[in-house]
PDB file of C-alpha atoms in Angstrom:
ATOM      1  CA  MET A 466     -35.105  16.397 -58.112  1.00  0.00           C
ATOM      2  CA  LEU A 467     -38.791  16.327 -57.308  1.00  0.00           C
ATOM      3  CA  ARG A 468     -40.067  19.354 -55.359  1.00  0.00           C
ATOM      4  CA  ASN A 469     -43.356  20.040 -53.573  1.00  0.00           C
ATOM      5  CA  HIS A 470     -45.390  23.259 -53.948  1.00  0.00           C
ATOM      6  CA  THR A 471     -43.359  25.044 -51.231  1.00  0.00           C
ATOM      7  CA  GLY A 472     -40.173  24.463 -53.117  1.00  0.00           C
ATOM      8  CA  LYS A 473     -38.773  22.054 -50.541  1.00  0.00           C
ATOM      9  CA  SER A 474     -37.682  18.600 -51.612  1.00  0.00           C
ATOM     10  CA  ALA A 475     -40.091  15.695 -51.278  1.00  0.00           C
ATOM     11  CA  PHE A 476     -37.364  13.921 -49.379  1.00  0.00           C
ATOM     12  CA  THR A 477     -37.311  16.663 -46.751  1.00  0.00           C
ATOM     13  CA  GLY A 478     -41.087  16.395 -46.383  1.00  0.00           C
ATOM     14  CA  PHE A 479     -40.785  12.660 -45.923  1.00  0.00           C
ATOM     15  CA  ILE A 480     -38.244  13.122 -43.121  1.00  0.00           C
ATOM     16  CA  LEU A 481     -40.497  15.661 -41.378  1.00  0.00           C
ATOM     17  CA  THR A 482     -43.389  13.209 -41.555  1.00  0.00           C
ATOM     18  CA  LEU A 483     -41.317  10.473 -39.967  1.00  0.00           C
ATOM     19  CA  SER A 484     -40.200  12.856 -37.229  1.00  0.00           C
ATOM     20  CA  LEU A 485     -43.792  13.805 -36.468  1.00  0.00           C
ATOM     21  CA  LEU A 486     -44.845  10.174 -36.252  1.00  0.00           C
ATOM     22  CA  ALA A 487     -41.956   9.424 -33.924  1.00  0.00           C
ATOM     23  CA  TRP A 488     -42.908  12.364 -31.705  1.00  0.00           C
ATOM     24  CA  CYS A 489     -46.527  11.195 -31.514  1.00  0.00           C
ATOM     25  CA  ALA A 490     -45.652   7.581 -30.694  1.00  0.00           C
ATOM     26  CA  PRO A 491     -45.978   6.590 -27.011  1.00  0.00           C
ATOM     27  CA  THR A 492     -42.730   6.610 -25.067  1.00  0.00           C
ATOM     28  CA  PRO A 493     -41.886   3.237 -23.526  1.00  0.00           C
ATOM     29  CA  ALA A 494     -41.987   3.210 -19.722  1.00  0.00           C
ATOM     30  CA  LEU A 495     -38.573   3.443 -18.137  1.00  0.00           C
ATOM     31  CA  ALA A 496     -37.359   0.206 -16.594  1.00  0.00           C
ATOM     32  CA  ASP A 497     -37.101   0.059 -12.820  1.00  0.00           C
ATOM     33  CA  THR A 498     -33.725   0.750 -11.280  1.00  0.00           C
ATOM     34  CA  VAL A 499     -32.571  -2.587  -9.877  1.00  0.00           C
ATOM     35  CA  VAL A 500     -31.215  -2.582  -6.331  1.00  0.00           C
ATOM     36  CA  PRO A 501     -28.137  -4.836  -6.468  1.00  0.00           C
ATOM     37  CA  PRO A 502     -27.618  -7.632  -3.941  1.00  0.00           C
ATOM     38  CA  GLY A 503     -25.762  -6.963  -0.717  1.00  0.00           C
ATOM     39  CA  ASN A 504     -25.642  -4.255   1.933  1.00  0.00           C
ATOM     40  CA  ARG A 505     -25.095  -0.579   1.238  1.00  0.00           C
ATOM     41  CA  ASN A 506     -23.728  -0.125   4.787  1.00  0.00           C
ATOM     42  CA  ILE A 507     -20.322  -1.620   5.590  1.00  0.00           C
ATOM     43  CA  GLU A 508     -21.200  -1.975   9.267  1.00  0.00           C
ATOM     44  CA  GLN A 509     -24.516  -3.023  10.752  1.00  0.00           C
ATOM     45  CA  PRO A 510     -26.752  -0.044  11.603  1.00  0.00           C
ATOM     46  CA  LYS A 511     -27.459   0.439  15.300  1.00  0.00           C
ATOM     47  CA  ILE A 512     -29.848  -2.061  16.865  1.00  0.00           C
ATOM     48  CA  PRO A 513     -32.689  -0.327  18.760  1.00  0.00           C
ATOM     49  CA  GLY A 514     -32.427  -0.261  22.536  1.00  0.00           C
ATOM     50  CA  ALA A 515     -35.792  -1.995  22.972  1.00  0.00           C
ATOM     51  CA  SER A 516     -34.539  -5.023  21.065  1.00  0.00           C
ATOM     52  CA  VAL A 517     -31.325  -5.083  23.097  1.00  0.00           C
ATOM     53  CA  ARG A 518     -33.207  -4.854  26.403  1.00  0.00           C
ATOM     54  CA  ARG A 519     -35.694  -7.537  25.389  1.00  0.00           C
ATOM     55  CA  THR A 520     -32.898  -9.918  24.458  1.00  0.00           C
ATOM     56  CA  ARG A 521     -30.990  -9.279  27.680  1.00  0.00           C
ATOM     57  CA  ALA A 522     -34.151  -9.830  29.697  1.00  0.00           C
ATOM     58  CA  GLY A 523     -34.463 -13.252  28.113  1.00  0.00           C
ATOM     59  CA  ARG A 524     -30.898 -14.086  29.194  1.00  0.00           C
ATOM     60  CA  THR A 525     -29.869 -14.748  25.636  1.00  0.00           C
ATOM     61  CA  THR A 526     -27.991 -13.080  22.763  1.00  0.00           C
ATOM     62  CA  PHE A 527     -28.765 -12.150  19.190  1.00  0.00           C
ATOM     63  CA  ASP A 528     -26.367 -14.847  18.006  1.00  0.00           C
ATOM     64  CA  ASP A 529     -28.157 -17.469  20.106  1.00  0.00           C
ATOM     65  CA  LYS A 530     -31.555 -16.366  18.817  1.00  0.00           C
ATOM     66  CA  TYR A 531     -30.321 -16.460  15.218  1.00  0.00           C
ATOM     67  CA  ASP A 532     -28.961 -19.971  15.728  1.00  0.00           C
ATOM     68  CA  LYS A 533     -32.257 -21.091  17.270  1.00  0.00           C
ATOM     69  CA  ILE A 534     -34.519 -19.901  14.453  1.00  0.00           C
ATOM     70  CA  ARG A 535     -32.061 -21.150  11.853  1.00  0.00           C
ATOM     71  CA  GLU A 536     -32.098 -24.588  13.473  1.00  0.00           C
ATOM     72  CA  LEU A 537     -35.898 -24.634  13.490  1.00  0.00           C
ATOM     73  CA  LEU A 538     -35.941 -23.878   9.769  1.00  0.00           C
ATOM     74  CA  ALA A 539     -33.146 -26.346   9.001  1.00  0.00           C
ATOM     75  CA  THR A 540     -34.893 -29.242  10.752  1.00  0.00           C
ATOM     76  CA  ASP A 541     -38.461 -28.568   9.643  1.00  0.00           C
ATOM     77  CA  LYS A 542     -38.600 -29.676   6.003  1.00  0.00           C
ATOM     78  CA  SER A 543     -42.378 -29.386   5.999  1.00  0.00           C
ATOM     79  CA  LEU A 544     -42.174 -25.707   6.920  1.00  0.00           C
ATOM     80  CA  ILE A 545     -39.587 -25.018   4.220  1.00  0.00           C
ATOM     81  CA  ALA A 546     -41.826 -26.752   1.664  1.00  0.00           C
ATOM     82  CA  LYS A 547     -44.747 -24.552   2.750  1.00  0.00           C
ATOM     83  CA  ILE A 548     -42.587 -21.435   2.485  1.00  0.00           C
ATOM     84  CA  LYS A 549     -41.576 -22.361  -1.056  1.00  0.00           C
ATOM     85  CA  SER A 550     -45.144 -23.146  -2.074  1.00  0.00           C
ATOM     86  CA  THR A 551     -46.492 -19.902  -0.611  1.00  0.00           C
ATOM     87  CA  ALA A 552     -43.720 -17.873  -2.227  1.00  0.00           C
ATOM     88  CA  ARG A 553     -44.644 -19.312  -5.638  1.00  0.00           C
ATOM     89  CA  THR A 554     -48.271 -18.358  -5.104  1.00  0.00           C
ATOM     90  CA  TYR A 555     -47.286 -14.739  -4.485  1.00  0.00           C
ATOM     91  CA  GLY A 556     -44.563 -14.590  -7.127  1.00  0.00           C
ATOM     92  CA  ILE A 557     -41.639 -13.927  -4.806  1.00  0.00           C
ATOM     93  CA  ASP A 558     -38.358 -15.678  -4.038  1.00  0.00           C
ATOM     94  CA  PRO A 559     -38.742 -17.755  -0.837  1.00  0.00           C
ATOM     95  CA  ILE A 560     -35.519 -16.222   0.524  1.00  0.00           C
ATOM     96  CA  HIS A 561     -37.529 -13.070   1.256  1.00  0.00           C
ATOM     97  CA  MET A 562     -39.796 -15.033   3.586  1.00  0.00           C
ATOM     98  CA  VAL A 563     -36.905 -16.839   5.251  1.00  0.00           C
ATOM     99  CA  GLY A 564     -35.180 -13.495   5.812  1.00  0.00           C
ATOM    100  CA  ALA A 565     -38.275 -11.975   7.425  1.00  0.00           C
ATOM    101  CA  ILE A 566     -38.769 -14.964   9.734  1.00  0.00           C
ATOM    102  CA  VAL A 567     -35.121 -14.968  10.791  1.00  0.00           C
ATOM    103  CA  GLY A 568     -35.078 -11.218  11.359  1.00  0.00           C
ATOM    104  CA  GLU A 569     -38.208 -11.261  13.496  1.00  0.00           C
ATOM    105  CA  HIS A 570     -37.029 -14.133  15.675  1.00  0.00           C
ATOM    106  CA  THR A 571     -33.523 -12.757  16.036  1.00  0.00           C
ATOM    107  CA  TYR A 572     -34.442  -9.234  17.085  1.00  0.00           C
ATOM    108  CA  ASN A 573     -38.058  -9.224  18.229  1.00  0.00           C
ATOM    109  CA  VAL A 574     -39.055 -12.585  19.742  1.00  0.00           C
ATOM    110  CA  ASP A 575     -37.677 -15.994  20.587  1.00  0.00           C
ATOM    111  CA  ALA A 576     -38.579 -18.910  18.344  1.00  0.00           C
ATOM    112  CA  TYR A 577     -40.610 -21.730  19.804  1.00  0.00           C
ATOM    113  CA  ASP A 578     -38.815 -25.056  19.884  1.00  0.00           C
ATOM    114  CA  ARG A 579     -41.226 -26.549  17.394  1.00  0.00           C
ATOM    115  CA  LEU A 580     -43.835 -25.389  14.946  1.00  0.00           C
ATOM    116  CA  GLN A 581     -46.666 -27.103  16.829  1.00  0.00           C
ATOM    117  CA  SER A 582     -46.203 -24.583  19.640  1.00  0.00           C
ATOM    118  CA  TYR A 583     -47.547 -21.852  17.384  1.00  0.00           C
ATOM    119  CA  TYR A 584     -50.765 -23.804  16.914  1.00  0.00           C
ATOM    120  CA  VAL A 585     -51.107 -24.263  20.675  1.00  0.00           C
ATOM    121  CA  LYS A 586     -50.616 -20.531  21.175  1.00  0.00           C
ATOM    122  CA  ALA A 587     -53.226 -19.807  18.508  1.00  0.00           C
ATOM    123  CA  ALA A 588     -55.746 -22.048  20.223  1.00  0.00           C
ATOM    124  CA  ALA A 589     -55.172 -20.208  23.485  1.00  0.00           C
ATOM    125  CA  TYR A 590     -55.944 -16.854  21.866  1.00  0.00           C
ATOM    126  CA  ALA A 591     -58.943 -18.251  20.024  1.00  0.00           C
ATOM    127  CA  GLY A 592     -60.603 -18.997  23.359  1.00  0.00           C
ATOM    128  CA  ASN A 593     -60.512 -15.386  24.509  1.00  0.00           C
ATOM    129  CA  SER A 594     -63.336 -12.925  24.092  1.00  0.00           C
ATOM    130  CA  PHE A 595     -61.920  -9.567  23.054  1.00  0.00           C
ATOM    131  CA  ARG A 596     -62.293  -6.789  20.518  1.00  0.00           C
ATOM    132  CA  PHE A 597     -60.273  -4.159  18.715  1.00  0.00           C
ATOM    133  CA  GLY A 598     -60.815  -0.665  20.058  1.00  0.00           C
ATOM    134  CA  TYR A 599     -59.630   2.157  22.283  1.00  0.00           C
ATOM    135  CA  LYS A 600     -61.264   2.490  25.712  1.00  0.00           C
ATOM    136  CA  ASP A 601     -65.027   2.264  25.073  1.00  0.00           C
ATOM    137  CA  GLU A 602     -64.787   3.000  21.346  1.00  0.00           C
ATOM    138  CA  SER A 603     -64.704  -0.034  19.072  1.00  0.00           C
ATOM    139  CA  ILE A 604     -62.704   0.075  15.856  1.00  0.00           C
ATOM    140  CA  ALA A 605     -65.973  -0.155  13.891  1.00  0.00           C
ATOM    141  CA  ASP A 606     -67.353   2.945  15.618  1.00  0.00           C
ATOM    142  CA  PHE A 607     -64.054   4.774  15.206  1.00  0.00           C
ATOM    143  CA  VAL A 608     -63.681   4.246  11.448  1.00  0.00           C
ATOM    144  CA  GLY A 609     -67.385   5.048  11.083  1.00  0.00           C
ATOM    145  CA  ARG A 610     -66.602   8.682  11.922  1.00  0.00           C
ATOM    146  CA  PRO A 611     -67.087  11.230   9.107  1.00  0.00           C
ATOM    147  CA  GLU A 612     -63.325  11.865   8.972  1.00  0.00           C
ATOM    148  CA  PHE A 613     -62.949   8.448   7.322  1.00  0.00           C
ATOM    149  CA  SER A 614     -65.750   8.832   4.759  1.00  0.00           C
ATOM    150  CA  SER A 615     -63.299   9.321   1.888  1.00  0.00           C
ATOM    151  CA  CYS A 616     -61.611   5.955   2.480  1.00  0.00           C
ATOM    152  CA  SER A 617     -62.546   3.196   0.046  1.00  0.00           C
ATOM    153  CA  GLY A 618     -61.070   0.563  -2.245  1.00  0.00           C
ATOM    154  CA  ASP A 619     -59.603  -2.840  -1.519  1.00  0.00           C
ATOM    155  CA  SER A 620     -58.460  -3.753   1.979  1.00  0.00           C
ATOM    156  CA  TYR A 621     -54.956  -2.344   1.448  1.00  0.00           C
ATOM    157  CA  ARG A 622     -56.141   1.052   0.204  1.00  0.00           C
ATOM    158  CA  LEU A 623     -58.966   1.192   2.745  1.00  0.00           C
ATOM    159  CA  TRP A 624     -56.862   0.541   5.830  1.00  0.00           C
ATOM    160  CA  SER A 625     -53.892   2.555   4.524  1.00  0.00           C
ATOM    161  CA  CYS A 626     -56.235   5.528   4.121  1.00  0.00           C
ATOM    162  CA  ARG A 627     -57.577   5.044   7.632  1.00  0.00           C
ATOM    163  CA  GLU A 628     -54.068   4.807   9.036  1.00  0.00           C
ATOM    164  CA  ASN A 629     -53.050   8.032   7.245  1.00  0.00           C
ATOM    165  CA  ILE A 630     -56.081   9.891   8.639  1.00  0.00           C
ATOM    166  CA  TRP A 631     -55.226   8.613  12.113  1.00  0.00           C
ATOM    167  CA  GLU A 632     -51.738  10.088  11.732  1.00  0.00           C
ATOM    168  CA  LYS A 633     -52.933  13.441  10.405  1.00  0.00           C
ATOM    169  CA  THR A 634     -56.072  14.028  12.478  1.00  0.00           C
ATOM    170  CA  PHE A 635     -56.239  11.885  15.605  1.00  0.00           C
ATOM    171  CA  ARG A 636     -52.768  10.903  16.757  1.00  0.00           C
ATOM    172  CA  GLY A 637     -51.862  12.880  19.878  1.00  0.00           C
ATOM    173  CA  ASN A 638     -54.920  15.126  19.487  1.00  0.00           C
ATOM    174  CA  ARG A 639     -58.251  15.660  21.190  1.00  0.00           C
ATOM    175  CA  VAL A 640     -61.093  15.052  18.743  1.00  0.00           C
ATOM    176  CA  GLY A 641     -64.799  14.979  19.539  1.00  0.00           C
ATOM    177  CA  GLY A 642     -64.158  15.080  23.262  1.00  0.00           C
ATOM    178  CA  THR A 643     -61.698  12.155  23.244  1.00  0.00           C
ATOM    179  CA  SER A 644     -57.939  12.498  23.687  1.00  0.00           C
ATOM    180  CA  TYR A 645     -56.011  10.000  21.602  1.00  0.00           C
ATOM    181  CA  PRO A 646     -52.489   8.748  22.384  1.00  0.00           C
ATOM    182  CA  ASP A 647     -49.473   9.884  20.402  1.00  0.00           C
ATOM    183  CA  ASN A 648     -48.846   6.376  19.115  1.00  0.00           C
ATOM    184  CA  ARG A 649     -49.316   4.246  16.019  1.00  0.00           C
ATOM    185  CA  PHE A 650     -52.804   3.294  14.855  1.00  0.00           C
ATOM    186  CA  SER A 651     -51.945  -0.407  15.214  1.00  0.00           C
ATOM    187  CA  ALA A 652     -50.724   0.084  18.787  1.00  0.00           C
ATOM    188  CA  VAL A 653     -53.741   2.091  19.953  1.00  0.00           C
ATOM    189  CA  PHE A 654     -56.594   0.113  18.414  1.00  0.00           C
ATOM    190  CA  PHE A 655     -55.190  -3.350  17.677  1.00  0.00           C
ATOM    191  CA  GLN A 656     -53.477  -4.623  20.819  1.00  0.00           C
ATOM    192  CA  PRO A 657     -56.134  -5.798  23.258  1.00  0.00           C
ATOM    193  CA  PHE A 658     -53.686  -7.758  25.425  1.00  0.00           C
ATOM    194  CA  TYR A 659     -50.468  -5.917  26.207  1.00  0.00           C
ATOM    195  CA  ALA A 660     -47.678  -3.843  24.690  1.00  0.00           C
ATOM    196  CA  GLY A 661     -46.526  -6.390  22.127  1.00  0.00           C
ATOM    197  CA  GLN A 662     -48.895  -6.603  19.202  1.00  0.00           C
ATOM    198  CA  THR A 663     -47.201  -8.922  16.718  1.00  0.00           C
ATOM    199  CA  PHE A 664     -47.886 -12.623  16.791  1.00  0.00           C
ATOM    200  CA  GLY A 665     -47.175 -15.953  15.165  1.00  0.00           C
ATOM    201  CA  LEU A 666     -44.450 -17.304  12.954  1.00  0.00           C
ATOM    202  CA  GLY A 667     -44.430 -14.174  10.805  1.00  0.00           C
ATOM    203  CA  GLN A 668     -44.873 -11.771  13.744  1.00  0.00           C
ATOM    204  CA  ILE A 669     -47.736 -10.008  11.965  1.00  0.00           C
ATOM    205  CA  ASN A 670     -49.814  -7.347  13.656  1.00  0.00           C
ATOM    206  CA  PRO A 671     -53.603  -7.357  13.184  1.00  0.00           C
ATOM    207  CA  LEU A 672     -53.673  -4.126  11.151  1.00  0.00           C
ATOM    208  CA  THR A 673     -51.194  -5.554   8.650  1.00  0.00           C
ATOM    209  CA  ALA A 674     -53.344  -8.665   8.320  1.00  0.00           C
ATOM    210  CA  LEU A 675     -56.447  -6.556   7.675  1.00  0.00           C
ATOM    211  CA  MET A 676     -54.566  -4.563   5.027  1.00  0.00           C
ATOM    212  CA  GLN A 677     -53.471  -7.685   3.151  1.00  0.00           C
ATOM    213  CA  SER A 678     -56.761  -9.567   3.566  1.00  0.00           C
ATOM    214  CA  ASP A 679     -58.044  -9.054   0.013  1.00  0.00           C
ATOM    215  CA  MET A 680     -54.797 -10.232  -1.575  1.00  0.00           C
ATOM    216  CA  VAL A 681     -54.672 -13.276   0.694  1.00  0.00           C
ATOM    217  CA  THR A 682     -58.302 -14.111  -0.052  1.00  0.00           C
ATOM    218  CA  LYS A 683     -57.678 -13.849  -3.794  1.00  0.00           C
ATOM    219  CA  LYS A 684     -54.429 -15.807  -3.918  1.00  0.00           C
ATOM    220  CA  SER A 685     -54.754 -18.276  -1.032  1.00  0.00           C
ATOM    221  CA  GLY A 686     -58.531 -18.609  -0.717  1.00  0.00           C
ATOM    222  CA  TYR A 687     -58.724 -17.792   2.997  1.00  0.00           C
ATOM    223  CA  SER A 688     -61.831 -15.997   4.227  1.00  0.00           C
ATOM    224  CA  LYS A 689     -61.644 -12.209   4.271  1.00  0.00           C
ATOM    225  CA  LEU A 690     -60.885 -10.833   7.725  1.00  0.00           C
ATOM    226  CA  ASP A 691     -63.335  -8.658   9.605  1.00  0.00           C
ATOM    227  CA  GLU A 692     -62.149  -6.073  12.122  1.00  0.00           C
ATOM    228  CA  ASN A 693     -65.248  -6.832  14.187  1.00  0.00           C
ATOM    229  CA  ASP A 694     -64.064 -10.421  14.702  1.00  0.00           C
ATOM    230  CA  ALA A 695     -60.775  -9.974  16.546  1.00  0.00           C
ATOM    231  CA  GLY A 696     -60.610 -13.669  17.431  1.00  0.00           C
ATOM    232  CA  GLU A 697     -60.599 -14.707  13.784  1.00  0.00           C
ATOM    233  CA  VAL A 698     -57.917 -12.138  12.958  1.00  0.00           C
ATOM    234  CA  TYR A 699     -55.689 -13.571  15.685  1.00  0.00           C
ATOM    235  CA  ARG A 700     -56.356 -17.134  14.591  1.00  0.00           C
ATOM    236  CA  ALA A 701     -55.260 -16.190  11.081  1.00  0.00           C
ATOM    237  CA  ILE A 702     -51.957 -14.629  12.119  1.00  0.00           C
ATOM    238  CA  MET A 703     -51.173 -17.289  14.733  1.00  0.00           C
ATOM    239  CA  ASP A 704     -51.822 -20.259  12.429  1.00  0.00           C
ATOM    240  CA  PRO A 705     -48.435 -20.943  10.769  1.00  0.00           C
ATOM    241  CA  ASP A 706     -49.958 -21.872   7.407  1.00  0.00           C
ATOM    242  CA  LYS A 707     -52.139 -18.779   7.183  1.00  0.00           C
ATOM    243  CA  SER A 708     -49.421 -16.613   8.679  1.00  0.00           C
ATOM    244  CA  LEU A 709     -47.149 -17.518   5.764  1.00  0.00           C
ATOM    245  CA  ALA A 710     -49.761 -16.204   3.324  1.00  0.00           C
ATOM    246  CA  TYR A 711     -50.009 -12.847   5.114  1.00  0.00           C
ATOM    247  CA  MET A 712     -46.231 -12.650   5.273  1.00  0.00           C
ATOM    248  CA  ALA A 713     -45.874 -13.314   1.541  1.00  0.00           C
ATOM    249  CA  ALA A 714     -48.608 -10.793   0.739  1.00  0.00           C
ATOM    250  CA  THR A 715     -46.841  -8.128   2.807  1.00  0.00           C
ATOM    251  CA  ILE A 716     -43.541  -8.752   0.991  1.00  0.00           C
ATOM    252  CA  ARG A 717     -45.266  -8.827  -2.393  1.00  0.00           C
ATOM    253  CA  ARG A 718     -46.908  -5.502  -1.575  1.00  0.00           C
ATOM    254  CA  SER A 719     -43.616  -3.843  -0.629  1.00  0.00           C
ATOM    255  CA  ILE A 720     -42.004  -4.993  -3.894  1.00  0.00           C
ATOM    256  CA  ASP A 721     -44.982  -3.686  -5.872  1.00  0.00           C
ATOM    257  CA  ASP A 722     -45.044  -0.361  -3.989  1.00  0.00           C
ATOM    258  CA  TYR A 723     -41.381   0.334  -4.705  1.00  0.00           C
ATOM    259  CA  SER A 724     -41.834  -0.541  -8.364  1.00  0.00           C
ATOM    260  CA  SER A 725     -45.030   1.440  -8.977  1.00  0.00           C
ATOM    261  CA  ILE A 726     -44.185   4.465  -6.813  1.00  0.00           C
ATOM    262  CA  ALA A 727     -40.392   4.826  -6.974  1.00  0.00           C
ATOM    263  CA  ASN A 728     -39.563   2.803 -10.112  1.00  0.00           C
ATOM    264  CA  VAL A 729     -37.129   0.764  -8.042  1.00  0.00           C
ATOM    265  CA  ASP A 730     -36.851  -3.035  -8.182  1.00  0.00           C
ATOM    266  CA  ILE A 731     -36.079  -4.447  -4.729  1.00  0.00           C
ATOM    267  CA  SER A 732     -36.948  -8.053  -5.602  1.00  0.00           C
ATOM    268  CA  ASN A 733     -33.287  -9.124  -5.724  1.00  0.00           C
ATOM    269  CA  ASN A 734     -32.347  -7.782  -2.300  1.00  0.00           C
ATOM    270  CA  PRO A 735     -33.807  -9.694   0.682  1.00  0.00           C
ATOM    271  CA  GLY A 736     -32.168  -7.229   3.058  1.00  0.00           C
ATOM    272  CA  ILE A 737     -34.347  -4.419   1.711  1.00  0.00           C
ATOM    273  CA  THR A 738     -37.573  -6.440   1.726  1.00  0.00           C
ATOM    274  CA  SER A 739     -36.758  -7.597   5.267  1.00  0.00           C
ATOM    275  CA  THR A 740     -36.148  -3.996   6.314  1.00  0.00           C
ATOM    276  CA  LEU A 741     -39.589  -3.036   4.999  1.00  0.00           C
ATOM    277  CA  TYR A 742     -41.147  -6.061   6.666  1.00  0.00           C
ATOM    278  CA  ASN A 743     -39.672  -4.780   9.917  1.00  0.00           C
ATOM    279  CA  THR A 744     -40.595  -1.102   9.508  1.00  0.00           C
ATOM    280  CA  GLY A 745     -43.841  -1.295   7.529  1.00  0.00           C
ATOM    281  CA  GLY A 746     -45.082   1.692   5.535  1.00  0.00           C
ATOM    282  CA  SER A 747     -43.698   0.564   2.175  1.00  0.00           C
ATOM    283  CA  ALA A 748     -45.853   2.997   0.170  1.00  0.00           C
ATOM    284  CA  GLN A 749     -44.799   6.019   2.231  1.00  0.00           C
ATOM    285  CA  ARG A 750     -41.165   4.954   2.190  1.00  0.00           C
ATOM    286  CA  ALA A 751     -41.254   4.413  -1.577  1.00  0.00           C
ATOM    287  CA  ALA A 752     -42.677   7.908  -2.033  1.00  0.00           C
ATOM    288  CA  ALA A 753     -39.933   9.361   0.166  1.00  0.00           C
ATOM    289  CA  LEU A 754     -37.296   7.492  -1.848  1.00  0.00           C
ATOM    290  CA  LYS A 755     -38.721   8.835  -5.107  1.00  0.00           C
ATOM    291  CA  ALA A 756     -38.551  12.380  -3.734  1.00  0.00           C
ATOM    292  CA  ARG A 757     -34.934  12.158  -2.606  1.00  0.00           C
ATOM    293  CA  GLY A 758     -33.572   9.776  -5.253  1.00  0.00           C
ATOM    294  CA  GLY A 759     -30.891   7.153  -4.863  1.00  0.00           C
ATOM    295  CA  LEU A 760     -31.274   3.589  -3.620  1.00  0.00           C
ATOM    296  CA  PRO A 761     -32.921   2.277  -0.452  1.00  0.00           C
ATOM    297  CA  GLU A 762     -30.677   1.176   2.411  1.00  0.00           C
ATOM    298  CA  GLU A 763     -31.123  -1.720   4.789  1.00  0.00           C
ATOM    299  CA  ASN A 764     -31.626  -1.223   8.511  1.00  0.00           C
ATOM    300  CA  TYR A 765     -29.990  -3.363  11.235  1.00  0.00           C
ATOM    301  CA  TYR A 766     -32.543  -6.146  10.626  1.00  0.00           C
ATOM    302  CA  GLY A 767     -32.134  -6.257   6.851  1.00  0.00           C
ATOM    303  CA  TRP A 768     -28.361  -5.920   7.204  1.00  0.00           C
ATOM    304  CA  LEU A 769     -28.245  -9.225   9.094  1.00  0.00           C
ATOM    305  CA  VAL A 770     -30.301 -10.954   6.390  1.00  0.00           C
ATOM    306  CA  ASN A 771     -27.939  -9.828   3.638  1.00  0.00           C
ATOM    307  CA  ASP A 772     -24.888 -10.598   5.762  1.00  0.00           C
ATOM    308  CA  LYS A 773     -26.148 -14.155   6.404  1.00  0.00           C
ATOM    309  CA  LEU A 774     -27.611 -14.612   2.918  1.00  0.00           C
ATOM    310  CA  ALA A 775     -25.446 -17.558   1.836  1.00  0.00           C
ATOM    311  CA  ASP A 776     -26.276 -19.397   5.070  1.00  0.00           C
ATOM    312  CA  LEU A 777     -29.979 -18.664   4.737  1.00  0.00           C
ATOM    313  CA  LYS A 778     -30.102 -19.720   1.090  1.00  0.00           C
ATOM    314  CA  SER A 779     -28.643 -23.078   2.099  1.00  0.00           C
ATOM    315  CA  LEU A 780     -31.895 -23.748   3.976  1.00  0.00           C
ATOM    316  CA  LEU A 781     -33.808 -23.734   0.697  1.00  0.00           C
TER     317      LEU A 781
END
C-alpha cells in the first residue's frame, strides 16, 4: 500500500482532503417552513368589541355584510379581472386580495352597492384642502426632527423606521414641549377627518400607502406619493384601480417579511395574509414569530377567510 511521509495511507489523506473541502463549501440556505392551508384554531377567535358595536350601529350583521361584499365581487367581473391582473403583477395568488377585501368589508365597513360609488367618494375627498399633521405640526416638520435623522432607504424602510421611532420616543410622551397622544402613528398624524382612517375598496390607511409607494411605483407605474400632498394620497387609496395595487403590495410585503425574517412561507394560507392585512406590522410580527418559534395563527378576520375559502375561490 502506498504511504505518505507521515506513515498514513494516501487513501486516508484523500478522505481528509474531501472532508475539508466539504467543510469549506457554503451551506445551502434552509427552505422556509410552509404554513399549511386552513385554520389553526378550531373556533373563531373573539371579534373585537369595536367591530361588533359598529355592525350593530349599522343595523346589520356580520353574515349580512359578508353576503353583501361577496355579491359585489360575484357580479363585478371587471373587478375580478383587475384583481387577477394586479395579483399577477405582484406575484401573489388573487385569493389573498379577495380575502382581504372580504375581511375588511365584513368586519370594518359596509360595501358600497357598486364599484362606481368608490370613485364618487374619492372625488369628494379630492376636493378638500387638508394636510397630514398633529395640531399645528405638519408631518413634514415632525419627521424633520433630529430624532428621525437615522431613517433612510426606500419608502417601506423609511416610514417603518419613522413609525418605530414614534413608538419608542414620542408615543404618550412629552417631547420638545409637545405632549403626544398614546396612540398609533397613523392615527395621530394621518387622519385629518375623523376617527376612522382607512378608506377605499382595500381600506388602506395613508401611512400604509406611503410605505408601499416605492413598490407600487416600480411595479404599477403610479406616481410616488408625497406626504405633503394629502389629497393625492387619498385619491390613490380611494381609486379602486390604484387601491388594488397598494393592497397587493401590502400582501406581497407581508409574505416577503415572513420569509426573510422568520423563514416561514405564508403564501399558501390566505387566512394568515388576511390577518396581517388586518393587523399590519408584518416585519415586527415576523420577528416575534422567529423568537418564539412555531407557526403563525389567524385572528378572527383571517379565520373567516380560511373558513369561507372554498366559497371565495369560486369567485375567481
